[in-house]
Coordinates of C-alpha atoms in Angstrom, one line a residue:
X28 CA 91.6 81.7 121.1
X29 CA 92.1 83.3 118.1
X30 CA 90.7 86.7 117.3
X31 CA 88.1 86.5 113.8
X32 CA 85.6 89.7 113.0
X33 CA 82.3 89.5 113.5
X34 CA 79.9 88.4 111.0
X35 CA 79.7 90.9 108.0
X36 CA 81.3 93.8 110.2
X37 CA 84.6 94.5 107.7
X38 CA 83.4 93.9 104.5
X39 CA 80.5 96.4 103.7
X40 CA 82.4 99.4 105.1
X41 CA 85.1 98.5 102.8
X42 CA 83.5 97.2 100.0
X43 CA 79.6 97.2 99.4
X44 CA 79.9 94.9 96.6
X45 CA 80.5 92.1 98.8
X46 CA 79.9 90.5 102.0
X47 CA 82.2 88.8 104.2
X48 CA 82.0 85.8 106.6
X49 CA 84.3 84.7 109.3
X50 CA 85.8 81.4 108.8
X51 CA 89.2 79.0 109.5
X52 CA 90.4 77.6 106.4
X53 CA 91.9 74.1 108.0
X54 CA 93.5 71.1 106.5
X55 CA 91.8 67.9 108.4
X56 CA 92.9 64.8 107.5
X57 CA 93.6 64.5 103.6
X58 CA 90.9 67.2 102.3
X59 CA 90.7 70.9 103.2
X60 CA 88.3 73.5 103.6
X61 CA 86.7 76.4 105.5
X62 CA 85.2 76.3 108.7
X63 CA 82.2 78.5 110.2
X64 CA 80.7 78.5 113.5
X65 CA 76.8 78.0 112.9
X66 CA 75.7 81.5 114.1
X67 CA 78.1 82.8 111.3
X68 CA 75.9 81.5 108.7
X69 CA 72.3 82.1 107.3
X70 CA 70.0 79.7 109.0
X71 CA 67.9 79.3 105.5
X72 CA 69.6 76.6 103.9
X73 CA 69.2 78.0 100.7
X74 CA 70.4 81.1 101.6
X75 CA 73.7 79.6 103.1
X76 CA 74.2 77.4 100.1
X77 CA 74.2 80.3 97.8
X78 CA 76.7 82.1 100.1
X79 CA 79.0 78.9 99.9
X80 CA 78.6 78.5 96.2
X81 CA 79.7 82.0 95.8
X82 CA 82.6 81.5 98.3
X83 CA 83.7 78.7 97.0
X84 CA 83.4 80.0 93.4
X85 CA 80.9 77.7 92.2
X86 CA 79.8 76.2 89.4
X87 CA 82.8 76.1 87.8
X88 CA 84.9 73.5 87.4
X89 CA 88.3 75.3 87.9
X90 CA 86.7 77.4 90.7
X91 CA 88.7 80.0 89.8
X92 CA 86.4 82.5 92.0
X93 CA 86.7 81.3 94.9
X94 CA 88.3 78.9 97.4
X95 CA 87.0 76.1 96.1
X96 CA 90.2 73.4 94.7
X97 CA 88.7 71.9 91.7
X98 CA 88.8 68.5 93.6
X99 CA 86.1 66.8 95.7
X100 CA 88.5 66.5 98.5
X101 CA 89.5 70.4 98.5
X102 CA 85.4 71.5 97.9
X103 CA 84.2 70.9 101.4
X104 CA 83.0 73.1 104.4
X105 CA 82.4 72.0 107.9
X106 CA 79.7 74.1 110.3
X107 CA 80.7 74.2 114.2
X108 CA 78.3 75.2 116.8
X109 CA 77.7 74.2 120.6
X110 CA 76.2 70.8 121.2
X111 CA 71.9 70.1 120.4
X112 CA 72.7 66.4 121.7
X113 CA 72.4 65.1 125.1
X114 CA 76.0 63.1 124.7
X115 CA 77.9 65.6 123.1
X116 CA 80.0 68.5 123.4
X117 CA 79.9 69.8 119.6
X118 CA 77.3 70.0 116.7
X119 CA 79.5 69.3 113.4
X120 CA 77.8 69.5 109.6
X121 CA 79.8 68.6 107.0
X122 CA 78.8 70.3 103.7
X123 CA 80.2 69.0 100.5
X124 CA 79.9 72.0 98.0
X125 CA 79.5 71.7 94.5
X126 CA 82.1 72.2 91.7
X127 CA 80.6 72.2 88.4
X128 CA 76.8 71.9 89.6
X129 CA 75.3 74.5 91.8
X130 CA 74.5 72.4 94.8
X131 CA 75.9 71.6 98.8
X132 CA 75.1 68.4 99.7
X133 CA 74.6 67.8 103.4
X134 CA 74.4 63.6 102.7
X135 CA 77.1 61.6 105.1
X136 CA 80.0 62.7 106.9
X137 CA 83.9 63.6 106.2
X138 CA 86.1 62.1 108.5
X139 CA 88.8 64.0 107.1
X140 CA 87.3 67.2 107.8
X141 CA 85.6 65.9 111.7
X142 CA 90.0 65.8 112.4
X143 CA 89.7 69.3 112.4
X144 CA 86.8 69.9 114.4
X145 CA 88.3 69.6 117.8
X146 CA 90.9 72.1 116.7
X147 CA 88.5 74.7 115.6
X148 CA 86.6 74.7 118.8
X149 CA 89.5 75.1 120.6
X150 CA 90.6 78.1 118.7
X151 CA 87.3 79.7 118.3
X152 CA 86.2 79.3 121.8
X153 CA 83.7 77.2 122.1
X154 CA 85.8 74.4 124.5
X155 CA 88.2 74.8 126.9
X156 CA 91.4 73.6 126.3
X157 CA 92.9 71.1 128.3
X158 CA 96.7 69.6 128.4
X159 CA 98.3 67.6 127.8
X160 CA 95.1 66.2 125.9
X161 CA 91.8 67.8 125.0
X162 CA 88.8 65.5 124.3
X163 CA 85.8 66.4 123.0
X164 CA 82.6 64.2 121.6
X165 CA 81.4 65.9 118.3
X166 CA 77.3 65.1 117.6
X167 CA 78.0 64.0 113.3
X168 CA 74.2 66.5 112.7
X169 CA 74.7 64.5 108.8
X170 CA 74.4 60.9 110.5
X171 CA 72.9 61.7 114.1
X172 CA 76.1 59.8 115.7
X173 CA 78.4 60.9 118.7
X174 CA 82.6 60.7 117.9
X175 CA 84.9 61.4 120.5
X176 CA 88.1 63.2 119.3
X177 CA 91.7 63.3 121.2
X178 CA 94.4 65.4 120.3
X179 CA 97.1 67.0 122.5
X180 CA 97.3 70.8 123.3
X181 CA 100.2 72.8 124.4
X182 CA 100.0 76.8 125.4
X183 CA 96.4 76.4 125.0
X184 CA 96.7 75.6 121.5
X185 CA 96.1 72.4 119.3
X186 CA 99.7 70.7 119.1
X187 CA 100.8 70.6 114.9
X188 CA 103.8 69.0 115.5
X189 CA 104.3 65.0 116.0
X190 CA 105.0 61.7 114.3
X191 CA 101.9 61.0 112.9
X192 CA 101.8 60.2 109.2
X193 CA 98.5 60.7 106.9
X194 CA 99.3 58.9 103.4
X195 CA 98.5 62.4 100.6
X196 CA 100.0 64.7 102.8
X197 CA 103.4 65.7 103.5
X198 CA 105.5 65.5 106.3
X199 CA 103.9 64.3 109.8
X200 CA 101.9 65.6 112.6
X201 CA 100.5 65.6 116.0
X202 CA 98.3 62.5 116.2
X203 CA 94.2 63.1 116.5
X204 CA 92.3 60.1 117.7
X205 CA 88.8 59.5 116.1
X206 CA 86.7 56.6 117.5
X207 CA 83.8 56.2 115.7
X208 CA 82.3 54.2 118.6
X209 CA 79.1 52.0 117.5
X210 CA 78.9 53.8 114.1
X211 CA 76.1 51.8 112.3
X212 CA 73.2 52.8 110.6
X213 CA 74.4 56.3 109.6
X214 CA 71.5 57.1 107.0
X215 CA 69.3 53.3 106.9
X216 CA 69.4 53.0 110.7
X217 CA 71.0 49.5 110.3
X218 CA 74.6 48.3 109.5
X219 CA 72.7 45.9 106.5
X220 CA 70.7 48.2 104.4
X221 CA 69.6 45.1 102.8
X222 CA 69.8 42.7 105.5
X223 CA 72.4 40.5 103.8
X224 CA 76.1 40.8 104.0
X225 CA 76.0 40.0 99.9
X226 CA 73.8 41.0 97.3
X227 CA 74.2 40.8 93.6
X228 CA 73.4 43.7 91.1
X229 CA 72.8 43.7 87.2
X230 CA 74.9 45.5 84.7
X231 CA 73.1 45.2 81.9
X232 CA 73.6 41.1 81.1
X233 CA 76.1 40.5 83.8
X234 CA 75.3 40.0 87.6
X235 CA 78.2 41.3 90.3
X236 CA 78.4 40.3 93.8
X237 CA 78.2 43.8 96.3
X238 CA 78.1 44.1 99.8
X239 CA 76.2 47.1 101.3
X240 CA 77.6 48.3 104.6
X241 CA 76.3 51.4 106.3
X242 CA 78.9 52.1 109.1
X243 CA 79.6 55.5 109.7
X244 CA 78.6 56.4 106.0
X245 CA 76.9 53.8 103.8
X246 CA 79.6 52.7 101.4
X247 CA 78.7 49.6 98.4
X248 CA 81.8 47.5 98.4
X249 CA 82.1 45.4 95.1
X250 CA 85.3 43.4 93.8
X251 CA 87.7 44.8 91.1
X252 CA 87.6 41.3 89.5
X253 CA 84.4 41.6 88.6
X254 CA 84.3 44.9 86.8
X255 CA 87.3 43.1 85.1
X256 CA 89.9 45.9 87.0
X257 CA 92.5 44.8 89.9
X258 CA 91.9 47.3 92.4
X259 CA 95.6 48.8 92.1
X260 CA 94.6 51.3 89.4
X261 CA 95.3 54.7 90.3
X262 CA 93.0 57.4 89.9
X263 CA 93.7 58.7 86.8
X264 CA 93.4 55.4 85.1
X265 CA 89.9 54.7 86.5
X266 CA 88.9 58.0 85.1
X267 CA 90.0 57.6 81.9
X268 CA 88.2 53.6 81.9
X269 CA 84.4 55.0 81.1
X270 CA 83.0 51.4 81.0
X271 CA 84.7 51.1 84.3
X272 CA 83.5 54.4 86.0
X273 CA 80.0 53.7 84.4
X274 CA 79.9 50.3 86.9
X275 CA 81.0 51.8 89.9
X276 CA 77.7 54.4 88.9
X277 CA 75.5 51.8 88.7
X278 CA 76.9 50.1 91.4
X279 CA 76.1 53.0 93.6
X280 CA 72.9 53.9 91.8
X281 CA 72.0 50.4 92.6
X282 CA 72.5 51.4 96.5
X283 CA 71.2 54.5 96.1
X284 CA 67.2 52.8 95.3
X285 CA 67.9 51.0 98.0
X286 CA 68.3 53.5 100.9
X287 CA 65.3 55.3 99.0
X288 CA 66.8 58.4 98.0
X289 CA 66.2 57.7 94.0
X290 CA 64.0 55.8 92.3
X291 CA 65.9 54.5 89.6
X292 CA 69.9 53.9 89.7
X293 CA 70.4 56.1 86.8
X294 CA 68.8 59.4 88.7
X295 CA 71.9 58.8 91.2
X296 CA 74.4 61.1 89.7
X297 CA 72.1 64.2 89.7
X298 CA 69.7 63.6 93.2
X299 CA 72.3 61.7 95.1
X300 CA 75.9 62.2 94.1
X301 CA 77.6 61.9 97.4
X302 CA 75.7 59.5 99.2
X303 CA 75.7 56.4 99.0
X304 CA 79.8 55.7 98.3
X305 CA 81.2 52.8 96.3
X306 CA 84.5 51.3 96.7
X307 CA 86.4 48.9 94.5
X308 CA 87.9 45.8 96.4
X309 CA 91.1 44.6 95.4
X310 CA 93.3 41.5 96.7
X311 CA 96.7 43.1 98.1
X312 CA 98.9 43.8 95.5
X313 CA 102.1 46.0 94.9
X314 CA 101.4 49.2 92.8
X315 CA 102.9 52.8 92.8
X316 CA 101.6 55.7 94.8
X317 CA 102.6 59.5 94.3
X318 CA 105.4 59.2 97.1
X319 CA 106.8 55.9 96.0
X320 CA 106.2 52.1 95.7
X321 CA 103.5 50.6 97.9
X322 CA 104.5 46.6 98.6
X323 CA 101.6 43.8 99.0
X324 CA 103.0 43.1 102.6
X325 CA 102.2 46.2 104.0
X326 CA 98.2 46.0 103.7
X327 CA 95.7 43.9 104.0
X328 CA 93.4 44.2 101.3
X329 CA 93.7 47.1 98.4
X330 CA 90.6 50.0 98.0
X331 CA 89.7 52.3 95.5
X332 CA 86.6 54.8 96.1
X333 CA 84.8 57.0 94.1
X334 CA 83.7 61.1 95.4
X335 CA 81.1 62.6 93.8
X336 CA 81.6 60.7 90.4
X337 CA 85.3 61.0 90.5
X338 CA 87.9 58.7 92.1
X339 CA 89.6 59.7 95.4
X340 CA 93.1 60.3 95.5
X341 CA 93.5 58.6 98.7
X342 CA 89.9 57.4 100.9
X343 CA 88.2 58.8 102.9
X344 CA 87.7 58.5 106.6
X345 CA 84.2 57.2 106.6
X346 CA 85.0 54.8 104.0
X347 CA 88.4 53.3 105.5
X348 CA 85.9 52.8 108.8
X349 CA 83.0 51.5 107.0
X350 CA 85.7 49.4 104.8
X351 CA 87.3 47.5 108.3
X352 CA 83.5 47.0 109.4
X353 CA 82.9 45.4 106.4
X354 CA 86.2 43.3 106.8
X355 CA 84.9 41.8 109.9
X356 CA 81.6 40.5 108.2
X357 CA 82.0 36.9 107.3
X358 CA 80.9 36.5 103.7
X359 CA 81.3 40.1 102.3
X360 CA 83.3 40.9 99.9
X361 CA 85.4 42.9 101.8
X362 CA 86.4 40.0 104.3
X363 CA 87.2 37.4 101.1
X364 CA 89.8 39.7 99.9
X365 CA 91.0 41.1 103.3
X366 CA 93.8 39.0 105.0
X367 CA 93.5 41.1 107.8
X368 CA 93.8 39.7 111.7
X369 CA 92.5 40.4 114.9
X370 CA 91.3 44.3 115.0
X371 CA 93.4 45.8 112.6
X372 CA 93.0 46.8 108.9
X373 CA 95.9 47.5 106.9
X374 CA 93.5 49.6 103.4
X375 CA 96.1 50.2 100.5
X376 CA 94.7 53.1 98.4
X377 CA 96.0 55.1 96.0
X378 CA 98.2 57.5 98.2
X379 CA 99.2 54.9 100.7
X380 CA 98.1 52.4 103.6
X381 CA 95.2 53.9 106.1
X382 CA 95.5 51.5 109.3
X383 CA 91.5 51.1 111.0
X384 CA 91.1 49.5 114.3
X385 CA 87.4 48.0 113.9
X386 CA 85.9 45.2 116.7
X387 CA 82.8 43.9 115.8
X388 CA 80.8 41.3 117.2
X389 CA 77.9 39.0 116.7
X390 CA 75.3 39.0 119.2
X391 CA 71.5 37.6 119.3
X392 CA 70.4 41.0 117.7
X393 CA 73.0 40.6 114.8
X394 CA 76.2 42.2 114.4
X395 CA 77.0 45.5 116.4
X396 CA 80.6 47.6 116.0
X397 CA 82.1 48.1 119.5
X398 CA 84.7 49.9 118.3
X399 CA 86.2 51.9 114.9
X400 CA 88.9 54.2 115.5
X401 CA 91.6 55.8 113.3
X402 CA 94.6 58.0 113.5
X403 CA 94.3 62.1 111.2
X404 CA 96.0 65.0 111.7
X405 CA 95.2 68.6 111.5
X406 CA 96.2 72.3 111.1
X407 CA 94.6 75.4 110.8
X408 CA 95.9 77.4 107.6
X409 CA 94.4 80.6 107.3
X410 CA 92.1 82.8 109.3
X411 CA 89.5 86.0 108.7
X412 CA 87.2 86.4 106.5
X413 CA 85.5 85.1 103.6
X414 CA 84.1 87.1 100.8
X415 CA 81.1 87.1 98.4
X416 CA 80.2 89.1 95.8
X417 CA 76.5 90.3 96.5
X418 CA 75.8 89.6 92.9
X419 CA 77.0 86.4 93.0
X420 CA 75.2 85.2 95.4
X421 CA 72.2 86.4 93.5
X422 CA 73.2 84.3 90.8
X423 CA 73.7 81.2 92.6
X424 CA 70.4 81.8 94.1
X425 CA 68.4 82.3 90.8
X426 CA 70.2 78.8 90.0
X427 CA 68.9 76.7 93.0
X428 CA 65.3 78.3 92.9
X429 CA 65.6 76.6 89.2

C-alpha cells in the first residue's frame, strides 16, 4: 500500500496560500486523471467542485493552472470509497471536470478511468490484494450498475507489465478485464429510451435515421452517410466541418429531450454536455490512425464519437460497450453497418480497433445484455498531493453560485 499524507496535513504548514489534497494521478484506459478516496474530498458537492476546478486549473482552456490536459480525455477525476451497494466491493464516481466552463459533471460513466479503479484500491488500501489475480466488483454511483474488474497482482502490487495493447497509448500492458455484465438502462432505466431500435430526427428540412441505445451510458448512434461524412474522418477534420459538428449537436440534443434532461435540443451544450453521447457510424473502411494505416479487414464497422462537444481521439469505454449492444439489435443502425459475427465487435476509431465481447438476447420481456466485456490497461503515474490556491477556489466558487 502506498503511503499518501493525510488530507490537508502538509500544505498549510508549508504554505497558507493553498490547500492540498491526497490523490493518485493514474492513466486508465486511454484518458488520465487524478484519483481521491471519498473521505478525501468535501462532501458538499459544490464545495468539491470548486476544489477540482481549481486543481485542475479551470476555466481555461489551456489549463495552464493546474493538472487539467486541455483535452476531454485528460480532464477527468474518479472518487474511490468502500462499497454503499449490497453487490459490490467499491463505490466509484467518475467526474468529468470542465475546461473552458466552470462546471464537473457527474452524468455517465468512464470506462477508461473504472480500468484504474481496481488499481487504486489496491494501492490505497481499501482491498486486499490477491495473486495471481485480484477481482473486485466496483458499484458505477453515476449509473447505479455493478462491474466486476480482473487484473493480475504480483508482490502485492497491480501488475504494469503484459501484452495487452490499448489503441492511443503506447507500448502494452498487463491486461484488466471489465465485464459490464447486464449494463442497460444506465440513466432511462431501459436499454430503448424510446422503445424503438430506430428513430428519425429533423435537421432543419432533412430527416436522419438514429438509434438510441442506453447500455452502460446512453450513446445516439446515427450513420455518417447521412450527415453526408464517411465515418473515417479523423478528429481534426470533424472539428474543423462546423455543419458537420452542428448535426452531431443536434443529434445528441435530440436525445438529450428525450431522457428529459433539457427541454429543447439546442439547451444541450450548456445543461447537458456530457450525457447523452453521439457516435458517427461508418461502414469499414481503410483510413490512417496516428500509429499507422488502419485496413477495412481488421474491423467490423468504423465509429467516430463526440466528448463534450469535441471529437474523441480514440472512444470511449462506455461507448465501444454501448456500440457492440447496439450491434446486436436487428434494425439499428449500428447492426446495418456492422459485419460483425457471433460475440465479437471489431470498432475502428480514430486511434485504432477496440475489440467488445457483447451477448445479447431476446426474451419475452425484450432484449437483455448477458454479457459486455472488454480488455484496458492501467498504471499509476504520480502520487501525493494535490494543491489549490485558497483564492482560487474562491473564485471558482463565486462562479458556480452564479
Amino acid at each position: 500500500m502506498l503511503h499518501v499524507p493525510a488530507k490537508g496535513t502538509a500544505a498549510p504548514a508549508r504554505d497558507p496560500q493553498q490547500i492540498s489534497v491526497p490523490a493518485l494521478f493514474m492513466r486508465g484506459g486511454s484518458s488520465r486523471g487524478a484519483f481521491f478516496l471519498e473521505e478525501d474530498l468535501p462532501a458538499d458537492r459544490q464545495e468539491r467542485a470548486a476544489l477540482l476546478l481549481a486543481c485542475y486549473g479551470s476555466p481555461d482552456r489551456r489549463q495552464i493552472d493546474g493538472i487539467g490536459g486541455s483535452d476531454p480525455l485528460t480532464s477527468k477525476a474518479a472518487v474511490v470509497g468502500r462499497s454503499t451497494h449490497p453487490e459490490a466491493d467499491l463505490d466509484y464516481t467518475f467526474l468529468q471536470v470542465g475546461i473552458d466552463r466552470p462546471m464537473v459533471s457527474s452524468g455517465g460513466n468512464c470506462g477508461n478511468m473504472l480500468a484504474a479503479v481496481g488499481p487504486f484500491a489496491v494501492l490505497r488500501g481499501l482491498i486486499a490484494a490477491e495473486e495471481p489475480e485480484t477481482s473486485v466488483r466496483i458499484h458505477t454511483t453515476n449509473t447505479g450498475q455493478v462491474v466486476t474488474a480482473r487484473f493480475r497482482v504480483a508482490g502485492g502490487c497491480p501488475c504494469i507489465e503484459g501484452e495487452a495493447r490499448v489503441p492511443g497509448v503506447p507500448g502494452t500492458g498487463s491486461s484488466i478485464a471489465l465485464d459490464f455484465g447486464d449494463c442497460a438502462g444506465a440513466v432511462s432505466g431501459k436499454l430503448l429510451p424510446t422503445g424503438s431500435v430506430r428513430d428519425r430526427v429533423r435537421l432543419g428540412a432533412r430527416e436522419v435515421p438514429v438509434s438510441f441505445v442506453d447500455a452502460a451510458t446512453p450513446f445516439v448512434f446515427v450513420p455518417a452517410a447521412a450527415l453526408g461524412a464517411t465515418g473515417a474522418e479523423n478528429p481534426a477534420e470533424i472539428l474543423a466541418n462546423a455543419g458537420l459538428m452542428a448535426d452531431l449537436e443536434a443529434v445528441r440534443g435530440w436525445a438529450a429531450t428525450v431522457l428529459g434532461l433539457v427541454g429543447r435540443a439546442e439547451e444541450a451544450a450548456w445543461h447537458s454536455p456530457n450525457i447523452p453521447r453521439v457516435i458517427m457510424v461508418g461502414p469499414p473502411q481503410d483510413y490512417l490512425a496516428p500509429d499507422g494505416p488502419v485496413a477495412a479487414d481488421a474491423m467490423d464497422v468504423c465509429v467516430r464519437q463526440l466528448a463534450m462537444q469535441k471529437p474523441h481521439n480514440t472512444l470511449a469505454v462506455t461507448g465501444a460497450v454501448c456500440s457492440a449492444v447496439a450491434g446486436r439489435l436487428p434494425g439499428s443502425v449500428v447492426q446495418e453497418l456492422s459485419r460483425a459475427e457471433g460475440d465479437r465487435t471489431r470498432l475502428g476509431h480514430p486511434a485504432g480497433v477496440l475489440t467488445v465481447s457483447a451477448h445479447v438476447r431476446e426474451g419475452a420481456d425484450g432484449w437483455r445484455i448477458e454479457r459486455a466485456a472488454v480488455e484496458r490497461t492501467a498504471r499509476l503515474l504520480m502520487a501525493g498531493e494535490l494543491f489549490a490556491p485558497r483564492r482560487r477556489i474562491e473564485e471558482v466558487r463565486a462562479l458556480l453560485a452564479g
